[in-house]
CSV table of C-alpha atoms in Angstrom, one decimal:
chain,number,residue,atom,x,y,z
A,1,MET,CA,101.7,105.2,64.5
A,2,THR,CA,100.6,102.0,66.4
A,3,ASP,CA,97.4,100.2,65.8
A,4,TRP,CA,96.1,101.3,69.2
A,5,LYS,CA,96.5,103.9,71.9
A,6,TRP,CA,96.1,103.5,75.7
A,7,ASP,CA,95.8,106.7,77.6
A,8,GLY,CA,94.6,108.3,80.8
A,9,ASP,CA,93.3,111.6,82.0
A,10,VAL,CA,92.1,113.1,85.3
A,11,ILE,CA,89.7,115.7,86.6
A,12,ALA,CA,90.7,116.6,90.1
A,13,ASP,CA,88.8,118.6,92.7
A,14,GLU,CA,89.2,119.0,96.5
A,15,GLU,CA,87.3,115.9,97.4
A,16,GLN,CA,88.1,113.3,94.6
A,17,SER,CA,89.6,112.7,91.3
A,18,LEU,CA,87.9,111.2,88.2
A,19,PHE,CA,90.2,109.1,86.2
A,20,THR,CA,89.3,108.3,82.5
A,21,PHE,CA,91.2,105.5,80.8
A,22,THR,CA,90.8,105.3,77.0
A,23,PHE,CA,91.8,102.6,74.6
A,24,LYS,CA,91.5,103.6,70.9
A,25,ASN,CA,91.7,101.5,67.8
A,26,ASN,CA,94.0,103.5,65.4
A,27,SER,CA,94.0,100.8,62.7
A,28,ASP,CA,91.9,100.8,59.6
A,29,GLN,CA,90.5,97.4,60.6
A,30,PRO,CA,88.1,96.2,63.4
A,31,MET,CA,89.8,95.1,66.6
A,32,LEU,CA,88.7,92.5,69.1
A,33,LEU,CA,90.1,92.8,72.7
A,34,GLU,CA,89.9,89.7,74.9
A,35,PHE,CA,90.2,89.9,78.7
A,36,LEU,CA,90.4,86.9,81.1
A,37,THR,CA,88.3,88.6,83.8
A,38,SER,CA,85.9,91.4,84.3
A,39,GLN,CA,88.8,93.6,85.4
A,40,PHE,CA,89.6,95.5,82.3
A,41,TYR,CA,92.1,97.8,83.9
A,42,ASP,CA,94.1,98.4,87.0
A,43,TYR,CA,95.9,101.5,88.4
A,44,THR,CA,98.2,102.5,91.2
A,45,VAL,CA,98.6,106.0,92.6
A,46,TYR,CA,102.1,107.1,93.8
A,47,ASN,CA,103.2,110.1,95.8
A,48,THR,CA,106.3,112.3,94.9
A,49,HIS,CA,108.5,109.9,96.8
A,50,ARG,CA,107.4,107.1,94.4
A,51,GLU,CA,105.6,105.4,97.3
A,52,GLN,CA,102.4,103.6,96.5
A,53,VAL,CA,99.5,105.3,98.2
A,54,TYR,CA,96.5,103.5,96.5
A,55,HIS,CA,96.0,100.4,94.4
A,56,PHE,CA,92.6,100.2,92.7
A,57,SER,CA,92.2,96.4,92.7
A,58,LYS,CA,93.5,95.8,96.3
A,59,GLY,CA,90.7,94.0,98.2
A,60,ARG,CA,88.4,93.7,95.2
A,61,PHE,CA,87.1,90.7,93.4
A,62,PHE,CA,86.4,90.3,89.7
A,63,LEU,CA,84.4,87.8,87.7
A,64,GLN,CA,86.6,85.0,86.3
A,65,ALA,CA,85.1,84.9,82.8
A,66,ILE,CA,86.5,85.7,79.4
A,67,GLN,CA,85.2,89.2,78.3
A,68,HIS,CA,85.3,90.6,74.8
A,69,LYS,CA,85.2,94.2,73.5
A,70,SER,CA,85.1,95.0,69.8
A,71,LEU,CA,86.1,98.3,68.3
A,72,ASN,CA,85.7,99.4,64.7
A,73,SER,CA,88.4,101.5,63.0
A,74,GLY,CA,88.8,104.8,64.9
A,75,GLU,CA,86.5,103.8,67.8
A,76,GLN,CA,87.5,104.0,71.4
A,77,ILE,CA,86.3,102.6,74.7
A,78,GLN,CA,86.6,104.4,78.0
A,79,TRP,CA,86.5,103.4,81.6
A,80,LYS,CA,86.0,105.8,84.5
A,81,SER,CA,87.0,105.5,88.1
A,82,THR,CA,86.9,107.9,91.1
A,83,TRP,CA,89.5,108.1,93.9
A,84,ASN,CA,88.6,109.8,97.1
A,85,TYR,CA,92.2,110.6,98.1
A,86,LYS,CA,92.3,107.9,100.7
A,87,THR,CA,94.9,105.1,100.9
A,88,ASN,CA,93.9,101.5,100.8
A,89,GLU,CA,94.0,101.7,104.6
A,90,GLY,CA,91.5,104.6,104.7
A,91,LYS,CA,93.8,107.5,105.5
A,92,ARG,CA,93.5,110.8,103.5
A,93,VAL,CA,96.6,111.7,101.5
A,94,PRO,CA,98.0,115.2,101.9
A,95,ALA,CA,97.8,117.8,99.1
A,96,GLY,CA,100.6,117.4,96.6
A,97,THR,CA,101.5,115.9,93.3
A,98,TYR,CA,100.6,112.3,92.5
A,99,THR,CA,101.3,110.0,89.6
A,100,VAL,CA,98.9,107.4,88.3
A,101,LYS,CA,100.2,104.3,86.5
A,102,ALA,CA,97.3,102.5,84.6
A,103,ILE,CA,97.5,99.1,83.1
A,104,LEU,CA,95.1,97.6,80.5
A,105,ASN,CA,94.5,94.0,81.5
A,106,VAL,CA,94.0,92.8,77.9
A,107,TRP,CA,95.0,89.2,77.2
A,108,LYS,CA,94.6,89.1,73.4
A,109,ILE,CA,94.1,91.6,70.6
A,110,ASN,CA,92.7,90.1,67.4
A,111,ASP,CA,93.4,86.6,68.8
A,112,LYS,CA,97.1,87.4,69.3
A,113,LEU,CA,98.5,87.2,72.8
A,114,VAL,CA,99.6,90.5,74.2
A,115,PRO,CA,103.1,89.8,75.6
A,116,SER,CA,103.2,92.9,77.9
A,117,LYS,CA,100.2,94.8,79.1
A,118,PRO,CA,99.8,98.4,77.8
A,119,ILE,CA,100.8,101.0,80.5
A,120,THR,CA,100.2,104.7,80.7
A,121,SER,CA,100.9,107.2,83.4
A,122,PHE,CA,100.0,110.8,84.2
A,123,THR,CA,100.5,113.2,87.1
A,124,PHE,CA,98.1,115.6,88.8
A,125,ASN,CA,97.8,117.8,91.8
A,126,ILE,CA,95.5,117.7,94.8
């Protein structure tokens, strides 16, 4: 068992999907997460042909300031985001199966650099 878990889930209806991204402290000690910006996570949505149809952070701006999140043992933090089934160019995607790849943009955990950002992925149907 690792000291933490990064996971994602989705609730999809006809008009939009609600993504929930969860980081959980599985250790028996408090944990301090450090981020370089106000962008705590990012995600990309792919169709069945593995083509990118939506990228959450494209065209967005984030505060350039160090952010901290602290979690006690067993605690978790969640972020939620909705997607209206439109590409970054504004076109509605067709019904089908899609994959979300979500990245936690953490820089340090307990003052130790994170060499590769945690990634999770999941699929869902529209």
